[in-house]
JSON list of C-alpha atoms in Angstrom, two decimals:
[
{"chain": "N", "resi": 1, "resn": "GLN", "atom": "CA", "xyz": [0.00, 0.00, 0.00]},
{"chain": "N", "resi": 2, "resn": "VAL", "atom": "CA", "xyz": [1.41, 3.36, -1.01]},
{"chain": "N", "resi": 3, "resn": "GLN", "atom": "CA", "xyz": [2.41, 5.77, 1.76]},
{"chain": "N", "resi": 4, "resn": "LEU", "atom": "CA", "xyz": [3.49, 9.39, 1.36]},
{"chain": "N", "resi": 5, "resn": "GLN", "atom": "CA", "xyz": [5.32, 11.53, 3.90]},
{"chain": "N", "resi": 6, "resn": "GLU", "atom": "CA", "xyz": [6.06, 15.24, 3.66]},
{"chain": "N", "resi": 7, "resn": "SER", "atom": "CA", "xyz": [9.19, 16.72, 5.21]},
{"chain": "N", "resi": 8, "resn": "GLY", "atom": "CA", "xyz": [10.78, 20.14, 5.41]},
{"chain": "N", "resi": 9, "resn": "PRO", "atom": "CA", "xyz": [11.01, 23.31, 7.52]},
{"chain": "N", "resi": 10, "resn": "GLY", "atom": "CA", "xyz": [7.90, 24.33, 9.40]},
{"chain": "N", "resi": 11, "resn": "LEU", "atom": "CA", "xyz": [8.86, 28.01, 9.43]},
{"chain": "N", "resi": 12, "resn": "VAL", "atom": "CA", "xyz": [9.94, 30.13, 6.46]},
{"chain": "N", "resi": 13, "resn": "LYS", "atom": "CA", "xyz": [10.69, 33.84, 6.41]},
{"chain": "N", "resi": 14, "resn": "PRO", "atom": "CA", "xyz": [8.80, 36.19, 4.08]},
{"chain": "N", "resi": 15, "resn": "SER", "atom": "CA", "xyz": [10.37, 36.59, 0.62]},
{"chain": "N", "resi": 16, "resn": "GLU", "atom": "CA", "xyz": [12.34, 33.35, 1.02]},
{"chain": "N", "resi": 17, "resn": "THR", "atom": "CA", "xyz": [11.79, 29.97, -0.66]},
{"chain": "N", "resi": 18, "resn": "LEU", "atom": "CA", "xyz": [9.62, 27.23, 0.79]},
{"chain": "N", "resi": 19, "resn": "SER", "atom": "CA", "xyz": [11.08, 23.77, 0.14]},
{"chain": "N", "resi": 20, "resn": "LEU", "atom": "CA", "xyz": [9.36, 20.48, 0.88]},
{"chain": "N", "resi": 21, "resn": "THR", "atom": "CA", "xyz": [10.03, 16.85, -0.02]},
{"chain": "N", "resi": 22, "resn": "CYS", "atom": "CA", "xyz": [7.61, 13.96, -0.28]},
{"chain": "N", "resi": 23, "resn": "THR", "atom": "CA", "xyz": [8.95, 10.46, 0.26]},
{"chain": "N", "resi": 24, "resn": "VAL", "atom": "CA", "xyz": [6.90, 7.69, -1.32]},
{"chain": "N", "resi": 25, "resn": "SER", "atom": "CA", "xyz": [7.05, 4.18, 0.11]},
{"chain": "N", "resi": 26, "resn": "GLY", "atom": "CA", "xyz": [5.33, 0.94, -0.81]},
{"chain": "N", "resi": 27, "resn": "HIS", "atom": "CA", "xyz": [5.07, 2.00, -4.45]},
{"chain": "N", "resi": 28, "resn": "SER", "atom": "CA", "xyz": [7.53, 3.00, -7.13]},
{"chain": "N", "resi": 29, "resn": "ILE", "atom": "CA", "xyz": [7.31, 6.63, -8.16]},
{"chain": "N", "resi": 30, "resn": "SER", "atom": "CA", "xyz": [8.20, 5.52, -11.71]},
{"chain": "N", "resi": 31, "resn": "THR", "atom": "CA", "xyz": [4.76, 4.28, -12.70]},
{"chain": "N", "resi": 32, "resn": "ILE", "atom": "CA", "xyz": [1.70, 5.55, -14.55]},
{"chain": "N", "resi": 33, "resn": "TYR", "atom": "CA", "xyz": [0.75, 7.96, -11.80]},
{"chain": "N", "resi": 34, "resn": "TYR", "atom": "CA", "xyz": [1.48, 11.64, -11.44]},
{"chain": "N", "resi": 35, "resn": "TRP", "atom": "CA", "xyz": [2.55, 13.05, -8.08]},
{"chain": "N", "resi": 36, "resn": "ALA", "atom": "CA", "xyz": [1.04, 16.25, -6.74]},
{"chain": "N", "resi": 37, "resn": "TRP", "atom": "CA", "xyz": [1.25, 19.01, -4.17]},
{"chain": "N", "resi": 38, "resn": "ILE", "atom": "CA", "xyz": [-1.89, 20.49, -2.62]},
{"chain": "N", "resi": 39, "resn": "ARG", "atom": "CA", "xyz": [-2.20, 23.03, 0.17]},
{"chain": "N", "resi": 40, "resn": "GLN", "atom": "CA", "xyz": [-4.79, 24.16, 2.68]},
{"chain": "N", "resi": 41, "resn": "PRO", "atom": "CA", "xyz": [-4.53, 27.45, 4.59]},
{"chain": "N", "resi": 42, "resn": "PRO", "atom": "CA", "xyz": [-5.68, 27.16, 8.20]},
{"chain": "N", "resi": 43, "resn": "GLY", "atom": "CA", "xyz": [-9.46, 26.96, 8.34]},
{"chain": "N", "resi": 44, "resn": "LYS", "atom": "CA", "xyz": [-9.80, 27.22, 4.58]},
{"chain": "N", "resi": 45, "resn": "GLY", "atom": "CA", "xyz": [-10.23, 25.01, 1.52]},
{"chain": "N", "resi": 46, "resn": "LEU", "atom": "CA", "xyz": [-7.91, 22.98, -0.66]},
{"chain": "N", "resi": 47, "resn": "GLU", "atom": "CA", "xyz": [-5.78, 24.35, -3.51]},
{"chain": "N", "resi": 48, "resn": "TRP", "atom": "CA", "xyz": [-3.93, 22.27, -6.07]},
{"chain": "N", "resi": 49, "resn": "ILE", "atom": "CA", "xyz": [-0.37, 23.58, -6.57]},
{"chain": "N", "resi": 50, "resn": "GLY", "atom": "CA", "xyz": [1.14, 21.37, -9.24]},
{"chain": "N", "resi": 51, "resn": "SER", "atom": "CA", "xyz": [1.96, 17.85, -10.43]},
{"chain": "N", "resi": 52, "resn": "ILE", "atom": "CA", "xyz": [4.85, 15.90, -11.92]},
{"chain": "N", "resi": 53, "resn": "PHE", "atom": "CA", "xyz": [5.35, 12.65, -13.83]},
{"chain": "N", "resi": 54, "resn": "HIS", "atom": "CA", "xyz": [8.41, 10.53, -13.09]},
{"chain": "N", "resi": 55, "resn": "ARG", "atom": "CA", "xyz": [9.88, 11.44, -16.47]},
{"chain": "N", "resi": 56, "resn": "GLY", "atom": "CA", "xyz": [9.82, 15.09, -15.43]},
{"chain": "N", "resi": 57, "resn": "ARG", "atom": "CA", "xyz": [6.71, 16.44, -17.15]},
{"chain": "N", "resi": 58, "resn": "THR", "atom": "CA", "xyz": [5.10, 19.06, -14.92]},
{"chain": "N", "resi": 59, "resn": "TYR", "atom": "CA", "xyz": [1.98, 21.16, -14.87]},
{"chain": "N", "resi": 60, "resn": "TYR", "atom": "CA", "xyz": [1.06, 23.88, -12.42]},
{"chain": "N", "resi": 61, "resn": "ASN", "atom": "CA", "xyz": [-1.84, 25.91, -11.14]},
{"chain": "N", "resi": 62, "resn": "PRO", "atom": "CA", "xyz": [-1.72, 29.09, -13.25]},
{"chain": "N", "resi": 63, "resn": "SER", "atom": "CA", "xyz": [-2.26, 31.20, -10.12]},
{"chain": "N", "resi": 64, "resn": "LEU", "atom": "CA", "xyz": [1.07, 29.93, -8.67]},
{"chain": "N", "resi": 65, "resn": "LYS", "atom": "CA", "xyz": [2.98, 28.96, -11.79]},
{"chain": "N", "resi": 66, "resn": "SER", "atom": "CA", "xyz": [5.42, 31.88, -11.71]},
{"chain": "N", "resi": 67, "resn": "ARG", "atom": "CA", "xyz": [6.67, 30.89, -8.24]},
{"chain": "N", "resi": 68, "resn": "VAL", "atom": "CA", "xyz": [6.46, 27.08, -8.24]},
{"chain": "N", "resi": 69, "resn": "THR", "atom": "CA", "xyz": [8.89, 24.33, -9.19]},
{"chain": "N", "resi": 70, "resn": "VAL", "atom": "CA", "xyz": [8.12, 20.65, -8.71]},
{"chain": "N", "resi": 71, "resn": "SER", "atom": "CA", "xyz": [10.89, 18.13, -9.30]},
{"chain": "N", "resi": 72, "resn": "VAL", "atom": "CA", "xyz": [11.37, 14.38, -8.94]},
{"chain": "N", "resi": 73, "resn": "ASP", "atom": "CA", "xyz": [14.21, 12.13, -7.77]},
{"chain": "N", "resi": 74, "resn": "THR", "atom": "CA", "xyz": [13.41, 8.60, -8.90]},
{"chain": "N", "resi": 75, "resn": "SER", "atom": "CA", "xyz": [16.52, 7.15, -7.26]},
{"chain": "N", "resi": 76, "resn": "ARG", "atom": "CA", "xyz": [15.20, 8.19, -3.86]},
{"chain": "N", "resi": 77, "resn": "ASN", "atom": "CA", "xyz": [11.51, 7.68, -4.72]},
{"chain": "N", "resi": 78, "resn": "GLN", "atom": "CA", "xyz": [10.88, 11.31, -3.79]},
{"chain": "N", "resi": 79, "resn": "PHE", "atom": "CA", "xyz": [9.45, 14.43, -5.32]},
{"chain": "N", "resi": 80, "resn": "SER", "atom": "CA", "xyz": [9.84, 18.00, -4.14]},
{"chain": "N", "resi": 81, "resn": "LEU", "atom": "CA", "xyz": [8.20, 21.42, -4.08]},
{"chain": "N", "resi": 82, "resn": "LYS", "atom": "CA", "xyz": [9.82, 24.84, -4.17]},
{"chain": "N", "resi": 83, "resn": "LEU", "atom": "CA", "xyz": [7.72, 27.96, -3.77]},
{"chain": "N", "resi": 84, "resn": "ASP", "atom": "CA", "xyz": [9.57, 31.24, -4.23]},
{"chain": "N", "resi": 85, "resn": "SER", "atom": "CA", "xyz": [9.01, 34.65, -2.67]},
{"chain": "N", "resi": 86, "resn": "VAL", "atom": "CA", "xyz": [6.61, 33.46, -0.01]},
{"chain": "N", "resi": 87, "resn": "SER", "atom": "CA", "xyz": [4.34, 35.69, 2.03]},
{"chain": "N", "resi": 88, "resn": "ALA", "atom": "CA", "xyz": [1.95, 35.17, 4.93]},
{"chain": "N", "resi": 89, "resn": "ALA", "atom": "CA", "xyz": [-0.68, 34.11, 2.37]},
{"chain": "N", "resi": 90, "resn": "ASP", "atom": "CA", "xyz": [1.39, 30.98, 1.72]},
{"chain": "N", "resi": 91, "resn": "THR", "atom": "CA", "xyz": [0.97, 29.77, 5.29]},
{"chain": "N", "resi": 92, "resn": "ALA", "atom": "CA", "xyz": [-0.81, 26.45, 4.95]},
{"chain": "N", "resi": 93, "resn": "VAL", "atom": "CA", "xyz": [-0.77, 22.72, 5.51]},
{"chain": "N", "resi": 94, "resn": "TYR", "atom": "CA", "xyz": [0.99, 21.27, 2.48]},
{"chain": "N", "resi": 95, "resn": "PHE", "atom": "CA", "xyz": [-0.02, 17.81, 1.33]},
{"chain": "N", "resi": 96, "resn": "CYS", "atom": "CA", "xyz": [1.65, 15.56, -1.20]},
{"chain": "N", "resi": 97, "resn": "ALA", "atom": "CA", "xyz": [-0.55, 13.09, -3.04]},
{"chain": "N", "resi": 98, "resn": "ARG", "atom": "CA", "xyz": [-0.65, 10.45, -5.72]},
{"chain": "N", "resi": 99, "resn": "GLU", "atom": "CA", "xyz": [-2.63, 11.58, -8.73]},
{"chain": "N", "resi": 100, "resn": "GLU", "atom": "CA", "xyz": [-4.56, 9.36, -11.07]},
{"chain": "N", "resi": 101, "resn": "VAL", "atom": "CA", "xyz": [-3.80, 11.01, -14.37]},
{"chain": "N", "resi": 102, "resn": "GLY", "atom": "CA", "xyz": [-6.33, 13.62, -15.36]},
{"chain": "N", "resi": 103, "resn": "ALA", "atom": "CA", "xyz": [-8.57, 12.62, -12.55]},
{"chain": "N", "resi": 104, "resn": "HIS", "atom": "CA", "xyz": [-8.12, 12.83, -8.81]},
{"chain": "N", "resi": 105, "resn": "PHE", "atom": "CA", "xyz": [-5.84, 12.30, -5.82]},
{"chain": "N", "resi": 106, "resn": "ASP", "atom": "CA", "xyz": [-6.22, 8.80, -4.45]},
{"chain": "N", "resi": 107, "resn": "SER", "atom": "CA", "xyz": [-3.56, 8.69, -1.74]},
{"chain": "N", "resi": 108, "resn": "TRP", "atom": "CA", "xyz": [-2.35, 11.54, 0.46]},
{"chain": "N", "resi": 109, "resn": "GLY", "atom": "CA", "xyz": [0.38, 12.26, 2.94]},
{"chain": "N", "resi": 110, "resn": "GLN", "atom": "CA", "xyz": [-0.61, 13.41, 6.41]},
{"chain": "N", "resi": 111, "resn": "GLY", "atom": "CA", "xyz": [0.32, 17.00, 5.58]},
{"chain": "N", "resi": 112, "resn": "THR", "atom": "CA", "xyz": [2.84, 19.40, 7.08]},
{"chain": "N", "resi": 113, "resn": "LEU", "atom": "CA", "xyz": [2.16, 22.91, 8.36]},
{"chain": "N", "resi": 114, "resn": "VAL", "atom": "CA", "xyz": [4.40, 25.60, 6.95]},
{"chain": "N", "resi": 115, "resn": "THR", "atom": "CA", "xyz": [4.17, 29.02, 8.56]},
{"chain": "N", "resi": 116, "resn": "VAL", "atom": "CA", "xyz": [5.55, 32.10, 6.83]},
{"chain": "N", "resi": 117, "resn": "SER", "atom": "CA", "xyz": [6.68, 34.57, 9.45]},
{"chain": "N", "resi": 118, "resn": "SER", "atom": "CA", "xyz": [9.71, 36.64, 10.35]},
{"chain": "M", "resi": 1, "resn": "SER", "atom": "CA", "xyz": [-10.91, 31.97, -12.24]},
{"chain": "M", "resi": 2, "resn": "TYR", "atom": "CA", "xyz": [-13.14, 28.91, -12.29]},
{"chain": "M", "resi": 3, "resn": "GLU", "atom": "CA", "xyz": [-14.99, 28.08, -9.07]},
{"chain": "M", "resi": 4, "resn": "LEU", "atom": "CA", "xyz": [-16.92, 25.12, -7.72]},
{"chain": "M", "resi": 5, "resn": "THR", "atom": "CA", "xyz": [-19.58, 26.35, -5.33]},
{"chain": "M", "resi": 6, "resn": "GLN", "atom": "CA", "xyz": [-20.82, 24.34, -2.34]},
{"chain": "M", "resi": 7, "resn": "PRO", "atom": "CA", "xyz": [-23.08, 25.28, 0.57]},
{"chain": "M", "resi": 8, "resn": "PRO", "atom": "CA", "xyz": [-20.97, 26.19, 3.61]},
{"chain": "M", "resi": 9, "resn": "SER", "atom": "CA", "xyz": [-22.82, 23.86, 5.94]},
{"chain": "M", "resi": 10, "resn": "VAL", "atom": "CA", "xyz": [-25.37, 21.07, 6.12]},
{"chain": "M", "resi": 11, "resn": "SER", "atom": "CA", "xyz": [-26.92, 19.82, 9.34]},
{"chain": "M", "resi": 12, "resn": "VAL", "atom": "CA", "xyz": [-28.64, 16.47, 9.60]},
{"chain": "M", "resi": 13, "resn": "SER", "atom": "CA", "xyz": [-29.96, 14.17, 12.30]},
{"chain": "M", "resi": 14, "resn": "PRO", "atom": "CA", "xyz": [-28.60, 10.63, 12.62]},
{"chain": "M", "resi": 15, "resn": "GLY", "atom": "CA", "xyz": [-30.32, 8.27, 10.22]},
{"chain": "M", "resi": 16, "resn": "GLN", "atom": "CA", "xyz": [-31.47, 11.07, 7.93]},
{"chain": "M", "resi": 17, "resn": "THR", "atom": "CA", "xyz": [-30.15, 11.89, 4.45]},
{"chain": "M", "resi": 18, "resn": "ALA", "atom": "CA", "xyz": [-27.59, 14.60, 3.75]},
{"chain": "M", "resi": 19, "resn": "ARG", "atom": "CA", "xyz": [-27.24, 16.06, 0.29]},
{"chain": "M", "resi": 20, "resn": "ILE", "atom": "CA", "xyz": [-24.32, 18.28, -0.66]},
{"chain": "M", "resi": 21, "resn": "THR", "atom": "CA", "xyz": [-24.34, 20.10, -3.98]},
{"chain": "M", "resi": 22, "resn": "CYS", "atom": "CA", "xyz": [-21.44, 21.36, -6.05]},
{"chain": "M", "resi": 23, "resn": "SER", "atom": "CA", "xyz": [-22.02, 23.73, -8.95]},
{"chain": "M", "resi": 24, "resn": "GLY", "atom": "CA", "xyz": [-19.69, 24.71, -11.78]},
{"chain": "M", "resi": 25, "resn": "ASP", "atom": "CA", "xyz": [-20.02, 25.58, -15.44]},
{"chain": "M", "resi": 26, "resn": "ALA", "atom": "CA", "xyz": [-17.49, 22.99, -16.62]},
{"chain": "M", "resi": 27, "resn": "LEU", "atom": "CA", "xyz": [-18.96, 20.08, -14.68]},
{"chain": "M", "resi": 28, "resn": "PRO", "atom": "CA", "xyz": [-20.84, 18.70, -17.71]},
{"chain": "M", "resi": 29, "resn": "HIS", "atom": "CA", "xyz": [-17.45, 18.24, -19.41]},
{"chain": "M", "resi": 30, "resn": "HIS", "atom": "CA", "xyz": [-15.30, 16.83, -16.59]},
{"chain": "M", "resi": 31, "resn": "TYR", "atom": "CA", "xyz": [-15.72, 14.13, -13.98]},
{"chain": "M", "resi": 32, "resn": "SER", "atom": "CA", "xyz": [-16.31, 15.13, -10.37]},
{"chain": "M", "resi": 33, "resn": "TYR", "atom": "CA", "xyz": [-14.81, 13.65, -7.24]},
{"chain": "M", "resi": 34, "resn": "TRP", "atom": "CA", "xyz": [-15.74, 13.97, -3.57]},
{"chain": "M", "resi": 35, "resn": "TYR", "atom": "CA", "xyz": [-13.42, 13.98, -0.56]},
{"chain": "M", "resi": 36, "resn": "GLN", "atom": "CA", "xyz": [-14.16, 13.64, 3.14]},
{"chain": "M", "resi": 37, "resn": "GLN", "atom": "CA", "xyz": [-11.81, 15.44, 5.51]},
{"chain": "M", "resi": 38, "resn": "LYS", "atom": "CA", "xyz": [-11.92, 15.04, 9.27]},
{"chain": "M", "resi": 39, "resn": "PRO", "atom": "CA", "xyz": [-10.08, 17.47, 11.60]},
{"chain": "M", "resi": 40, "resn": "GLY", "atom": "CA", "xyz": [-6.33, 17.13, 11.45]},
{"chain": "M", "resi": 41, "resn": "GLN", "atom": "CA", "xyz": [-6.46, 14.49, 8.73]},
{"chain": "M", "resi": 42, "resn": "ALA", "atom": "CA", "xyz": [-5.82, 14.32, 5.01]},
{"chain": "M", "resi": 43, "resn": "PRO", "atom": "CA", "xyz": [-8.80, 14.15, 2.65]},
{"chain": "M", "resi": 44, "resn": "VAL", "atom": "CA", "xyz": [-10.10, 10.73, 1.61]},
{"chain": "M", "resi": 45, "resn": "VAL", "atom": "CA", "xyz": [-11.91, 10.04, -1.67]},
{"chain": "M", "resi": 46, "resn": "VAL", "atom": "CA", "xyz": [-15.49, 8.88, -1.13]},
{"chain": "M", "resi": 47, "resn": "ILE", "atom": "CA", "xyz": [-16.78, 9.20, -4.72]},
{"chain": "M", "resi": 48, "resn": "TYR", "atom": "CA", "xyz": [-14.87, 9.23, -8.01]},
{"chain": "M", "resi": 49, "resn": "LYS", "atom": "CA", "xyz": [-15.94, 9.75, -11.62]},
{"chain": "M", "resi": 50, "resn": "ASP", "atom": "CA", "xyz": [-19.26, 11.28, -10.54]},
{"chain": "M", "resi": 51, "resn": "THR", "atom": "CA", "xyz": [-20.86, 8.11, -9.19]},
{"chain": "M", "resi": 52, "resn": "GLU", "atom": "CA", "xyz": [-18.25, 5.45, -8.39]},
{"chain": "M", "resi": 53, "resn": "ARG", "atom": "CA", "xyz": [-17.48, 4.45, -4.83]},
{"chain": "M", "resi": 54, "resn": "PRO", "atom": "CA", "xyz": [-13.96, 3.28, -3.88]},
{"chain": "M", "resi": 55, "resn": "SER", "atom": "CA", "xyz": [-13.57, -0.02, -2.10]},
{"chain": "M", "resi": 56, "resn": "GLY", "atom": "CA", "xyz": [-13.92, 0.40, 1.64]},
{"chain": "M", "resi": 57, "resn": "ILE", "atom": "CA", "xyz": [-16.29, 3.37, 1.40]},
{"chain": "M", "resi": 58, "resn": "PRO", "atom": "CA", "xyz": [-19.73, 2.58, 2.90]},
{"chain": "M", "resi": 59, "resn": "GLU", "atom": "CA", "xyz": [-22.66, 2.11, 0.54]},
{"chain": "M", "resi": 60, "resn": "ARG", "atom": "CA", "xyz": [-24.48, 5.03, 2.18]},
{"chain": "M", "resi": 61, "resn": "PHE", "atom": "CA", "xyz": [-22.25, 7.37, 0.15]},
{"chain": "M", "resi": 62, "resn": "SER", "atom": "CA", "xyz": [-23.43, 7.97, -3.41]},
{"chain": "M", "resi": 63, "resn": "GLY", "atom": "CA", "xyz": [-22.89, 10.55, -6.14]},
{"chain": "M", "resi": 64, "resn": "SER", "atom": "CA", "xyz": [-25.00, 11.91, -8.96]},
{"chain": "M", "resi": 65, "resn": "SER", "atom": "CA", "xyz": [-24.67, 14.45, -11.73]},
{"chain": "M", "resi": 66, "resn": "SER", "atom": "CA", "xyz": [-27.10, 16.69, -13.55]},
{"chain": "M", "resi": 67, "resn": "GLY", "atom": "CA", "xyz": [-25.92, 19.44, -15.85]},
{"chain": "M", "resi": 68, "resn": "THR", "atom": "CA", "xyz": [-23.76, 21.96, -14.02]},
{"chain": "M", "resi": 69, "resn": "THR", "atom": "CA", "xyz": [-24.45, 20.45, -10.58]},
{"chain": "M", "resi": 70, "resn": "VAL", "atom": "CA", "xyz": [-23.15, 17.30, -8.93]},
{"chain": "M", "resi": 71, "resn": "THR", "atom": "CA", "xyz": [-24.46, 15.96, -5.65]},
{"chain": "M", "resi": 72, "resn": "LEU", "atom": "CA", "xyz": [-23.02, 13.84, -2.86]},
{"chain": "M", "resi": 73, "resn": "THR", "atom": "CA", "xyz": [-25.70, 11.98, -0.92]},
{"chain": "M", "resi": 74, "resn": "ILE", "atom": "CA", "xyz": [-25.13, 10.36, 2.46]},
{"chain": "M", "resi": 75, "resn": "SER", "atom": "CA", "xyz": [-28.07, 8.09, 3.25]},
{"chain": "M", "resi": 76, "resn": "GLY", "atom": "CA", "xyz": [-28.64, 7.10, 6.85]},
{"chain": "M", "resi": 77, "resn": "VAL", "atom": "CA", "xyz": [-26.06, 9.53, 8.23]},
{"chain": "M", "resi": 78, "resn": "GLN", "atom": "CA", "xyz": [-23.97, 8.31, 11.13]},
{"chain": "M", "resi": 79, "resn": "ALA", "atom": "CA", "xyz": [-22.09, 10.33, 13.73]},
{"chain": "M", "resi": 80, "resn": "GLU", "atom": "CA", "xyz": [-18.79, 9.31, 12.12]},
{"chain": "M", "resi": 81, "resn": "ASP", "atom": "CA", "xyz": [-19.81, 11.09, 8.90]},
{"chain": "M", "resi": 82, "resn": "GLU", "atom": "CA", "xyz": [-19.39, 14.48, 10.56]},
{"chain": "M", "resi": 83, "resn": "ALA", "atom": "CA", "xyz": [-16.62, 16.10, 8.53]},
{"chain": "M", "resi": 84, "resn": "ASP", "atom": "CA", "xyz": [-15.80, 18.61, 5.81]},
{"chain": "M", "resi": 85, "resn": "TYR", "atom": "CA", "xyz": [-16.60, 17.51, 2.26]},
{"chain": "M", "resi": 86, "resn": "TYR", "atom": "CA", "xyz": [-14.99, 18.89, -0.89]},
{"chain": "M", "resi": 87, "resn": "CYS", "atom": "CA", "xyz": [-15.87, 18.33, -4.52]},
{"chain": "M", "resi": 88, "resn": "GLN", "atom": "CA", "xyz": [-13.08, 18.41, -7.10]},
{"chain": "M", "resi": 89, "resn": "SER", "atom": "CA", "xyz": [-13.01, 18.63, -10.85]},
{"chain": "M", "resi": 90, "resn": "ALA", "atom": "CA", "xyz": [-11.06, 20.39, -13.60]},
{"chain": "M", "resi": 91, "resn": "ASP", "atom": "CA", "xyz": [-11.56, 23.52, -15.63]},
{"chain": "M", "resi": 92, "resn": "ASN", "atom": "CA", "xyz": [-11.35, 23.59, -19.39]},
{"chain": "M", "resi": 93, "resn": "SER", "atom": "CA", "xyz": [-7.59, 24.21, -19.30]},
{"chain": "M", "resi": 94, "resn": "GLY", "atom": "CA", "xyz": [-6.99, 21.10, -17.20]},
{"chain": "M", "resi": 95, "resn": "THR", "atom": "CA", "xyz": [-6.37, 22.92, -13.93]},
{"chain": "M", "resi": 96, "resn": "TYR", "atom": "CA", "xyz": [-7.62, 20.95, -10.94]},
{"chain": "M", "resi": 97, "resn": "VAL", "atom": "CA", "xyz": [-10.15, 22.86, -8.85]},
{"chain": "M", "resi": 98, "resn": "PHE", "atom": "CA", "xyz": [-11.62, 22.06, -5.45]},
{"chain": "M", "resi": 99, "resn": "GLY", "atom": "CA", "xyz": [-14.99, 23.19, -4.25]},
{"chain": "M", "resi": 100, "resn": "THR", "atom": "CA", "xyz": [-15.44, 25.70, -1.46]},
{"chain": "M", "resi": 101, "resn": "GLY", "atom": "CA", "xyz": [-16.18, 22.93, 1.03]},
{"chain": "M", "resi": 102, "resn": "THR", "atom": "CA", "xyz": [-19.21, 21.91, 3.11]},
{"chain": "M", "resi": 103, "resn": "ARG", "atom": "CA", "xyz": [-19.18, 21.15, 6.81]},
{"chain": "M", "resi": 104, "resn": "VAL", "atom": "CA", "xyz": [-21.59, 18.34, 7.66]},
{"chain": "M", "resi": 105, "resn": "THR", "atom": "CA", "xyz": [-22.83, 18.45, 11.22]},
{"chain": "M", "resi": 106, "resn": "VAL", "atom": "CA", "xyz": [-24.64, 15.47, 12.71]},
{"chain": "M", "resi": 107, "resn": "LEU", "atom": "CA", "xyz": [-27.12, 16.81, 15.26]}
]
């Protein structure tokens, strides 16, 4: 059974870069699935950030595209998120998830809270 | 930007039926999905491709679609169904979009 686990700093300063990694276990990242990042500000709804295929193809939410990079490391069975120039509005729980292509997110990590504050 | 609109809250007594709607102009052209999220937990899919139920999801959860509105129905609501529910679909550019979310309260 696939398991996903987010890791990274819980506190980031304004204008800096948020960096998170998702480690996938129980399932090779090099399969037919895409791998995604989704976030949820405290007390608010869900927002898809972007997705990546193991061969490197990416696609992003247009509202975040200018600041987002998602990458994959197949040798470590991990994928990562970088979000540039963060502000308080980027404070959220960040989830990584497995994406059934063109469809939905069928397995999720537990999520990690990232707070943007000086 | 494209939005999927849900009612903020639905209240229902145990054993009754809860219906949660999700409206969006592109819904006739893209499948919808429903997630249940309990406090402090990740979302879990309860309905996929408008009407399909994943293995392990109770039969009381069902989905339907009509034009620009999709509906999640919970028949015979139980206390454990109290949670936030989100619909999800895509816009015509392929961007994934989540609904505004509905809090289901079991009275």
